[in-house]
Amino acid sequence: MEQEKQKRLRALPAVHEVVSRLDLEAEFSPFLTNERQLPRLTQGVRQVLQRAREQVTRNSINSTSFDEFESSLWPWILNELRRELTGAEFNLRRVINATGVVLHTNCGRALLAPEVARFVAEQAERYSNLELNIETGARGSRYVHVEELLCRLTGAEAAMVVNNNAAAVLLMMNTFAQGKEVIVSRGELVEVGGSFRIPEVLKAGGAKLVEVGSTNKTWLRDYELAIGPETALLLKVHTSNYRVEGFTHSVSGAELVELGEKRGLPVMEDLGSGSFFDGATLGFPIEPTIKQTIKAGLALVSFSGDKLLGGPQAGIIVGKKEHIKLLRANQLTRALRVDKLTLAALEGTLRLYENGGIDEIPVWRMLSAPLETLHKAASELVTALLANPKIAVELKEDVSQVGGGAWPTVELPTSVCAIRPIQGSVIELEAFLRLGTVAILSRIHKDWVLIDVRTLLSGDREDIVQRLREWGC
Ligand SMILES: *Cc1c(COP(=O)(O)O)cnc(C)c1O
């Protein structure tokens, strides 16, 4: 065994041998003839050979004979090198999300629709009227491109956009409650994604948090009793990523608005994800849409651009004109402002809501994918993998998640392709999939690596099949 490994290691060519043999491969001639590209090629060859050495050392050998190993070596090197030289030059790379988590924060949350992505690319390559009023030739506002659209979609009087929802909450608190008190229910003091905590964001905005009620129950009277001369506003926060079950009570936005009006205080809400679309029509738990929330009369409502909205990272604030005007005047707004590519992506996405169906928004298409479609896609993947002798595959029923803190308890029925390695462990297989040139992110459940087809895109299936062909080689 050890001897066989040594024999194979000796059979691996040296870097210069690979480089000179590449002369015969036309596709690599641009690298060989260009002095600036040659070092990249050599570096690529070095990495591929390193990987080959690791594989020989790590893997058990009984599955292939030495002759098979030797004859498959050169095609393997060429293939690896091809992948090494295309796509690996950037730190940001494509990842295949086979986890079934639609709004996967580690993988970039919402995907833009292809036509929106094209619009963004166009805007990136050309000058635009970002802050230009074309009619008058004078300076304009970058926010006008999305403000009207946002107002139409939410029914709000005014709107603005900042870097993300965390920035939106920070800006609202800083503008209206600096040096003053903000009343929040104890049941709503959430932490989102480890770095956004309501108490801390209030502090960063210069506001003082006044907690009312208990973790599971807060009544209107609790807010009422906490209002004092220093109170600047009442804040509601969507509990996003957690649920308190059992005996609970919270106060609705409408009730708070009524109280706020009596006491002359604005009511604001951090909606977290928020949604333009009523998910209940697809069977999701009932949640007020942004439009319904605004109807309750809140002064300001904020939400993310890249959660259920399905657009770019952004913090969107909609509400009353007088309040939005004050937000605009805050110096912080300049520091939190969004760039033109974000605005382009947002305008494109908002127009899809106005003109198209939700089917055109990738997040909603994935969330509403019919089980039959998922079942068919998973069976096709299983069929494509059946020929692979190094793995066992099965079609299984499982559940996907929404992600992004939206509907945390919802389990979406899905079909998965479950894979078990004949040799090696599922932990090794998961890592092997993740460490390919195109990283494939799967999930482990018991003795299986699961590929959830809900979040796969065109071309992903072929790459998964190809990567698994290399398993155990
Ligand atoms: C996600 C979330 C945030 C943070 O939004 P980002 O756009 O990621 O900054 C803030 N509040 C709540 C309730 C959230 O769910």
Coordinates of C-alpha atoms and ligand atoms in Angstrom, one line a residue:
M1 CA 0.0 0.0 0.0
E2 CA 2.7 2.5 1.1
Q3 CA 4.9 1.3 -1.7
E4 CA 2.1 1.8 -4.2
K5 CA 1.6 5.4 -3.0
Q6 CA 5.3 6.1 -3.3
K7 CA 5.3 4.7 -6.9
R8 CA 2.4 7.0 -7.8
L9 CA 4.0 10.0 -6.2
R10 CA 7.1 9.3 -8.3
A11 CA 4.9 9.1 -11.4
L12 CA 3.8 12.7 -11.0
P13 CA 5.5 15.0 -13.4
A14 CA 7.6 18.0 -12.4
V15 CA 6.3 21.5 -13.0
H16 CA 8.6 22.1 -16.0
E17 CA 7.6 18.8 -17.6
V18 CA 3.9 19.8 -17.4
V19 CA 4.7 23.3 -18.7
S20 CA 6.6 22.0 -21.7
R21 CA 4.0 19.3 -22.5
L22 CA 1.3 22.1 -22.5
D23 CA 2.9 23.3 -25.8
L24 CA 0.8 20.6 -27.5
E25 CA -2.5 21.9 -26.0
A26 CA -3.8 24.8 -28.0
E27 CA -6.0 26.2 -25.3
F28 CA -3.0 27.0 -23.1
S29 CA -1.0 28.8 -25.8
P30 CA -2.2 32.3 -24.7
F31 CA -0.5 31.6 -21.3
L32 CA 2.7 30.2 -22.9
T33 CA 3.2 33.0 -25.4
N34 CA 2.4 35.9 -23.0
E35 CA 5.2 36.8 -20.7
R36 CA 2.9 38.3 -18.1
Q37 CA 0.7 35.2 -18.1
L38 CA 3.4 32.6 -17.8
P39 CA 3.9 33.0 -14.1
R40 CA 0.2 32.5 -13.5
L41 CA 0.4 29.3 -15.5
T42 CA 3.4 28.0 -13.6
Q43 CA 1.7 28.8 -10.3
G44 CA -1.4 27.0 -11.5
V45 CA 0.6 23.9 -12.5
R46 CA 2.3 24.0 -9.1
Q47 CA -1.0 24.1 -7.3
V48 CA -2.5 21.3 -9.4
L49 CA 0.5 19.0 -8.7
Q50 CA 0.3 19.8 -5.0
R51 CA -3.3 18.8 -5.1
A52 CA -2.4 15.6 -6.9
R53 CA 0.2 14.7 -4.3
E54 CA -2.3 15.3 -1.5
Q55 CA -4.9 13.1 -3.2
V56 CA -2.4 10.3 -3.7
T57 CA -1.3 10.5 -0.1
R58 CA -4.8 10.8 1.4
N59 CA -6.8 8.4 -0.6
S60 CA -6.9 4.7 -0.5
I61 CA -5.7 3.1 -3.7
N62 CA -7.3 -0.2 -4.1
S63 CA -10.1 1.2 -6.3
T64 CA -7.8 1.8 -9.3
S65 CA -4.8 0.0 -10.7
F66 CA -1.5 1.8 -11.3
D67 CA -2.0 1.7 -15.1
E68 CA -5.4 3.3 -14.7
F69 CA -3.9 5.9 -12.5
E70 CA -1.1 6.7 -14.9
S71 CA -3.4 6.9 -17.9
S72 CA -5.9 9.2 -16.3
L73 CA -3.2 11.5 -14.8
W74 CA -2.7 13.8 -17.8
P75 CA -6.3 14.4 -18.5
W76 CA -6.8 15.0 -14.8
I77 CA -4.0 17.6 -14.8
L78 CA -5.4 19.4 -17.8
N79 CA -8.8 19.5 -16.4
E80 CA -7.7 20.8 -13.0
L81 CA -5.4 23.4 -14.7
R82 CA -8.3 24.6 -16.8
R83 CA -10.3 25.2 -13.7
E84 CA -7.4 26.7 -11.9
L85 CA -6.9 29.3 -14.6
T86 CA -10.5 30.3 -15.1
G87 CA -12.3 31.8 -12.3
A88 CA -9.8 31.3 -9.4
E89 CA -8.2 34.6 -9.9
F90 CA -10.8 36.4 -7.9
N91 CA -11.4 36.2 -4.2
L92 CA -15.1 36.5 -4.7
R93 CA -16.2 33.4 -6.5
R94 CA -19.3 31.6 -7.5
V95 CA -20.7 29.2 -5.0
I96 CA -23.3 26.5 -5.7
N97 CA -25.8 26.9 -2.9
A98 CA -27.2 23.3 -2.4
T99 CA -28.3 24.0 1.1
G100 CA -31.9 24.9 0.2
V101 CA -31.5 28.1 2.4
V102 CA -32.9 30.7 0.0
L103 CA -31.7 33.8 1.7
H104 CA -28.3 32.5 2.7
T105 CA -26.4 35.4 4.3
N106 CA -23.0 33.7 3.9
C107 CA -23.7 33.3 0.2
G108 CA -24.9 36.8 -0.5
R109 CA -28.6 36.6 0.4
A110 CA -31.0 37.5 -2.4
L111 CA -30.0 36.9 -6.0
L112 CA -30.9 39.6 -8.6
A113 CA -33.0 38.7 -11.5
P114 CA -30.9 38.3 -14.7
E115 CA -32.4 41.4 -16.4
V116 CA -31.8 43.4 -13.2
A117 CA -28.2 42.2 -13.2
R118 CA -27.8 43.3 -16.8
F119 CA -29.2 46.7 -16.0
V120 CA -26.7 47.1 -13.1
A121 CA -23.8 46.1 -15.5
E122 CA -25.0 48.7 -18.0
Q123 CA -25.1 51.4 -15.4
A124 CA -21.6 50.4 -14.2
E125 CA -20.1 50.9 -17.6
R126 CA -21.6 54.2 -18.6
Y127 CA -22.2 57.7 -17.1
S128 CA -25.7 58.2 -15.8
N129 CA -28.1 60.8 -14.4
L130 CA -27.4 59.6 -10.9
E131 CA -27.5 63.1 -9.4
L132 CA -28.5 65.0 -12.5
N133 CA -31.9 66.5 -13.3
I134 CA -31.9 66.0 -17.1
E135 CA -34.7 68.6 -17.7
T136 CA -33.0 71.4 -16.0
G137 CA -29.3 70.3 -16.2
A138 CA -29.0 71.1 -12.5
R139 CA -28.0 68.8 -9.7
G140 CA -30.6 66.3 -8.7
S141 CA -31.0 63.8 -6.0
R142 CA -29.9 60.2 -6.3
Y143 CA -32.9 59.0 -4.3
V144 CA -35.6 60.2 -6.8
H145 CA -34.9 57.1 -9.0
V146 CA -36.5 54.8 -6.4
E147 CA -38.6 57.1 -4.2
E148 CA -41.7 57.2 -6.3
L149 CA -41.6 53.5 -7.0
L150 CA -41.2 52.8 -3.3
C151 CA -44.1 55.1 -2.5
R152 CA -46.4 53.4 -5.0
L153 CA -45.5 49.9 -3.8
T154 CA -45.9 50.7 -0.1
G155 CA -48.5 53.4 -0.1
A156 CA -46.1 55.7 1.9
E157 CA -45.8 59.4 1.5
A158 CA -42.0 59.4 1.2
A159 CA -39.0 57.0 1.0
M160 CA -35.3 56.9 1.2
V161 CA -32.5 54.3 1.0
V162 CA -29.3 53.8 2.9
N163 CA -26.6 51.1 3.0
N164 CA -28.6 48.4 4.9
N165 CA -31.3 48.0 7.4
A166 CA -28.9 48.3 10.3
A167 CA -27.9 51.7 9.0
A168 CA -31.6 52.6 8.6
V169 CA -32.4 51.9 12.2
L170 CA -29.2 53.7 13.3
L171 CA -30.2 56.7 11.2
M172 CA -33.7 56.8 12.6
M173 CA -32.6 56.6 16.2
N174 CA -29.9 59.2 15.7
T175 CA -32.2 61.6 13.9
F176 CA -35.1 61.4 16.3
A177 CA -33.8 60.1 19.6
Q178 CA -30.2 61.3 20.1
G179 CA -29.8 62.0 23.9
K180 CA -33.4 60.9 24.5
E181 CA -35.3 57.7 25.3
V182 CA -36.7 55.1 23.0
I183 CA -39.3 52.6 24.4
V184 CA -39.0 49.0 23.1
S185 CA -40.7 45.8 24.3
R186 CA -38.4 43.3 26.0
G187 CA -39.7 40.7 23.7
E188 CA -38.3 42.6 20.7
L189 CA -34.7 43.2 21.8
V190 CA -33.4 40.9 19.1
E191 CA -29.9 40.1 17.9
V192 CA -29.7 39.5 14.1
G193 CA -26.7 37.8 12.6
G194 CA -24.4 38.3 15.6
S195 CA -23.5 41.9 14.9
F196 CA -26.8 43.7 15.0
R197 CA -28.4 44.0 18.4
I198 CA -31.2 46.4 19.0
P199 CA -29.9 47.7 22.4
E200 CA -26.4 48.3 20.8
V201 CA -27.7 50.0 17.7
L202 CA -29.8 52.4 19.9
K203 CA -26.7 53.2 21.9
A204 CA -24.6 53.8 18.8
G205 CA -27.3 56.2 17.6
G206 CA -27.1 58.1 20.8
A207 CA -30.5 57.0 22.2
K208 CA -31.3 55.5 25.6
L209 CA -33.2 52.3 25.6
V210 CA -36.2 51.9 27.9
E211 CA -37.3 48.3 28.0
V212 CA -40.9 47.5 28.8
G213 CA -43.0 44.4 29.4
S214 CA -41.5 40.9 29.7
T215 CA -39.9 38.5 27.2
N216 CA -43.3 36.9 26.3
K217 CA -45.9 39.5 27.1
T218 CA -46.0 43.3 26.6
W219 CA -49.2 45.3 26.9
L220 CA -50.1 48.8 25.7
R221 CA -50.2 49.9 29.4
D222 CA -46.5 49.0 29.7
Y223 CA -45.6 51.5 27.0
E224 CA -48.0 54.1 28.5
L225 CA -46.5 53.9 31.9
A226 CA -42.9 54.3 30.5
I227 CA -43.6 57.5 28.6
G228 CA -41.9 60.4 30.2
P229 CA -40.5 63.9 29.4
E230 CA -37.4 62.3 27.8
T231 CA -39.3 59.9 25.5
A232 CA -38.5 60.6 21.9
L233 CA -40.4 57.7 20.2
L234 CA -41.9 54.3 20.4
L235 CA -40.1 51.6 18.5
K236 CA -41.4 48.2 17.3
V237 CA -38.9 45.6 16.1
H238 CA -39.7 42.5 14.1
T239 CA -38.5 39.5 16.0
S240 CA -37.3 38.0 12.7
N241 CA -35.1 35.0 13.6
Y242 CA -36.9 33.8 16.7
R243 CA -40.4 33.0 18.0
V244 CA -41.7 33.0 21.5
E245 CA -44.3 30.2 21.7
G246 CA -47.1 29.7 24.2
F247 CA -48.5 32.5 26.3
T248 CA -47.5 35.6 24.4
H249 CA -48.8 39.1 23.9
S250 CA -47.5 42.0 21.9
V251 CA -48.9 45.4 21.0
S252 CA -49.8 46.0 17.3
G253 CA -48.4 49.0 15.4
A254 CA -51.9 50.4 15.1
E255 CA -52.4 50.4 18.9
L256 CA -49.0 52.1 19.4
V257 CA -49.9 54.7 16.8
E258 CA -53.0 55.5 18.7
L259 CA -51.1 55.9 21.9
G260 CA -48.4 57.9 20.1
E261 CA -50.9 60.3 18.7
K262 CA -52.4 60.9 22.2
R263 CA -49.0 61.6 23.6
G264 CA -47.5 63.4 20.7
L265 CA -44.8 60.7 19.9
P266 CA -43.9 59.2 16.6
V267 CA -44.0 55.4 16.3
M268 CA -41.3 53.7 14.1
E269 CA -40.8 50.0 13.2
D270 CA -37.8 47.9 12.2
L271 CA -39.6 45.4 10.0
G272 CA -36.5 43.3 9.4
S273 CA -37.2 41.5 6.1
G274 CA -40.5 43.1 5.3
S275 CA -42.3 42.0 2.1
F276 CA -44.2 43.7 -0.7
F277 CA -45.8 40.4 -1.5
D278 CA -48.3 38.6 0.7
G279 CA -46.7 35.3 1.5
A280 CA -49.9 34.0 3.0
T281 CA -51.2 33.4 -0.6
L282 CA -48.5 30.8 -0.9
G283 CA -49.2 29.2 2.4
F284 CA -46.6 31.1 4.5
P285 CA -47.7 32.3 8.0
I286 CA -49.6 35.5 7.9
E287 CA -47.4 38.6 8.1
P288 CA -48.5 42.1 7.3
T289 CA -47.0 43.4 4.1
I290 CA -45.1 46.7 4.2
K291 CA -48.2 48.3 2.7
Q292 CA -50.4 47.0 5.5
T293 CA -47.9 48.1 8.1
I294 CA -47.7 51.6 6.7
K295 CA -51.5 51.8 6.7
A296 CA -51.4 51.6 10.5
G297 CA -50.0 55.1 10.4
L298 CA -46.4 54.6 11.5
A299 CA -44.1 57.6 11.1
L300 CA -41.3 55.5 9.7
V301 CA -40.8 51.8 8.7
S302 CA -37.5 50.3 7.7
F303 CA -36.6 47.0 6.1
S304 CA -33.8 45.2 4.1
G305 CA -33.3 45.3 0.4
D306 CA -31.8 41.8 0.1
K307 CA -34.1 39.7 2.2
L308 CA -37.7 38.9 1.0
L309 CA -37.7 42.0 -1.2
G310 CA -35.2 40.1 -3.4
G311 CA -33.0 43.0 -4.3
P312 CA -29.5 44.4 -3.4
Q313 CA -28.2 45.0 0.1
A314 CA -29.9 48.2 1.2
G315 CA -31.9 49.7 4.0
I316 CA -35.2 51.1 2.9
I317 CA -37.1 53.6 5.0
V318 CA -40.6 54.6 4.1
G319 CA -43.1 56.8 6.0
K320 CA -44.2 60.3 6.5
K321 CA -42.8 63.2 4.5
E322 CA -41.9 65.3 7.5
H323 CA -39.9 62.5 9.1
I324 CA -38.1 61.4 5.9
K325 CA -37.1 65.1 5.4
L326 CA -35.4 65.2 8.7
L327 CA -33.6 61.9 8.0
R328 CA -32.2 63.4 4.8
A329 CA -30.9 66.4 6.7
N330 CA -28.9 64.3 9.1
Q331 CA -25.1 64.4 8.4
L332 CA -25.0 60.6 8.9
T333 CA -27.1 60.1 5.8
R334 CA -24.1 61.1 3.7
A335 CA -22.0 58.4 5.4
L336 CA -24.6 55.8 4.9
R337 CA -25.6 56.6 1.4
V338 CA -26.0 53.9 -1.3
D339 CA -24.0 53.8 -4.4
K340 CA -25.3 53.9 -8.0
L341 CA -25.1 50.1 -8.5
T342 CA -27.3 49.5 -5.5
L343 CA -29.7 52.1 -6.8
A344 CA -29.8 50.4 -10.2
A345 CA -30.3 47.0 -8.7
L346 CA -33.1 48.4 -6.5
E347 CA -34.8 50.3 -9.3
G348 CA -34.7 47.2 -11.5
T349 CA -36.1 45.0 -8.8
L350 CA -38.9 47.4 -7.8
R351 CA -39.9 47.7 -11.5
L352 CA -40.3 43.9 -11.6
Y353 CA -42.8 44.1 -8.7
E354 CA -44.7 46.8 -10.6
N355 CA -44.7 45.2 -14.0
G356 CA -44.1 41.5 -13.6
G357 CA -45.1 38.6 -11.5
I358 CA -43.2 37.5 -8.5
D359 CA -42.0 34.6 -10.6
E360 CA -39.4 37.0 -12.1
I361 CA -37.9 37.6 -8.7
P362 CA -35.5 34.7 -7.9
V363 CA -36.1 34.7 -4.2
W364 CA -39.9 34.3 -4.7
R365 CA -39.4 31.8 -7.5
M366 CA -37.4 29.6 -5.2
L367 CA -39.7 30.0 -2.3
S368 CA -42.7 29.2 -4.4
A369 CA -41.2 26.3 -6.4
P370 CA -43.9 23.6 -6.7
L371 CA -42.9 20.3 -5.0
E372 CA -43.4 18.4 -8.3
T373 CA -40.8 20.6 -10.0
L374 CA -38.3 20.1 -7.1
H375 CA -39.0 16.3 -7.2
K376 CA -38.3 16.2 -10.9
A377 CA -35.1 18.1 -10.6
A378 CA -33.9 16.0 -7.7
S379 CA -34.7 12.7 -9.6
E380 CA -32.8 14.0 -12.6
L381 CA -29.8 14.6 -10.4
V382 CA -30.1 11.2 -8.8
T383 CA -30.3 9.6 -12.2
A384 CA -27.2 11.5 -13.4
L385 CA -25.3 10.3 -10.4
L386 CA -26.3 6.6 -10.5
A387 CA -23.5 5.8 -12.9
N388 CA -20.9 7.0 -10.3
P389 CA -19.6 3.8 -8.6
K390 CA -17.9 5.7 -5.7
I391 CA -21.1 7.0 -4.2
A392 CA -24.6 5.7 -3.2
V393 CA -27.4 8.1 -4.1
E394 CA -31.1 8.3 -3.1
L395 CA -33.9 10.6 -3.6
K396 CA -35.3 11.8 -0.3
E397 CA -37.9 14.2 1.0
D398 CA -36.7 16.9 3.2
V399 CA -37.3 20.6 4.1
S400 CA -35.7 23.8 3.0
Q401 CA -35.5 27.1 4.9
V402 CA -36.2 30.7 4.0
G403 CA -33.2 32.1 5.7
G404 CA -32.4 35.8 6.3
G405 CA -34.3 35.8 9.6
A406 CA -37.6 35.5 7.7
W407 CA -40.1 32.9 8.8
P408 CA -37.6 31.1 10.9
T409 CA -39.9 28.2 11.9
V410 CA -41.2 27.6 8.4
E411 CA -40.2 24.3 6.9
L412 CA -40.6 24.2 3.1
P413 CA -41.2 20.6 1.8
T414 CA -38.5 19.8 -0.8
S415 CA -36.8 17.0 -2.6
V416 CA -33.1 16.3 -2.1
C417 CA -30.5 14.2 -3.7
A418 CA -28.9 12.3 -0.8
I419 CA -25.3 11.1 -1.3
R420 CA -23.2 8.6 0.7
P421 CA -19.6 7.9 -0.1
I422 CA -18.7 4.2 -0.6
Q423 CA -15.3 5.0 1.0
G424 CA -14.6 7.9 3.3
S425 CA -16.9 9.8 5.5
V426 CA -19.8 12.2 4.8
I427 CA -17.7 14.9 6.5
E428 CA -14.9 14.3 4.0
L429 CA -17.4 14.3 1.1
E430 CA -19.0 17.6 2.3
A431 CA -15.5 19.2 2.4
F432 CA -14.5 17.8 -1.0
L433 CA -17.6 19.3 -2.6
R434 CA -16.9 22.7 -0.9
L435 CA -13.2 22.7 -1.9
G436 CA -13.7 22.2 -5.6
T437 CA -12.9 25.1 -8.1
V438 CA -16.6 25.9 -7.9
A439 CA -17.4 25.5 -4.2
I440 CA -20.5 23.4 -3.6
L441 CA -22.2 24.1 -0.3
S442 CA -24.3 21.1 0.8
R443 CA -25.6 20.0 4.2
I444 CA -25.0 16.9 6.2
H445 CA -27.9 15.0 7.7
K446 CA -27.0 11.7 9.5
D447 CA -25.1 9.5 7.1
W448 CA -25.9 11.6 4.0
V449 CA -24.7 14.6 2.2
L450 CA -27.8 16.4 1.0
I451 CA -28.1 18.4 -2.2
D452 CA -31.3 20.5 -2.0
V453 CA -32.4 21.4 -5.5
R454 CA -34.5 24.3 -4.5
T455 CA -31.6 26.7 -4.5
L456 CA -29.8 25.3 -7.6
L457 CA -29.4 27.5 -10.7
S458 CA -28.9 26.5 -14.3
G459 CA -25.5 24.8 -14.8
D460 CA -25.2 23.9 -11.2
R461 CA -26.3 20.3 -11.7
E462 CA -23.6 19.6 -14.3
D463 CA -20.9 21.0 -12.0
I464 CA -22.1 18.8 -9.1
V465 CA -22.0 15.7 -11.3
Q466 CA -18.6 16.6 -12.6
R467 CA -17.2 17.3 -9.1
L468 CA -18.5 14.0 -7.8
R469 CA -16.8 12.2 -10.7
E470 CA -13.5 13.3 -9.2
W471 CA -14.4 11.9 -5.7
G472 CA -12.0 9.2 -4.7
C473 CA -9.8 9.5 -7.9
Ligands
LIG1 C1 -32.0 41.5 9.2 C2 -32.5 42.5 10.2 C3 -31.8 43.7 10.4 C4 -30.5 44.0 9.7 O1 -30.8 44.2 8.3 P1 -29.5 44.4 7.3 O2 -30.2 44.8 6.0 O3 -28.9 43.0 7.3 O4 -28.6 45.4 7.9 C5 -32.3 44.5 11.3 N1 -33.4 44.3 12.0 C6 -34.1 43.1 11.8 C7 -35.3 42.9 12.7 C8 -33.7 42.2 10.9 O5 -34.3 41.0 10.7

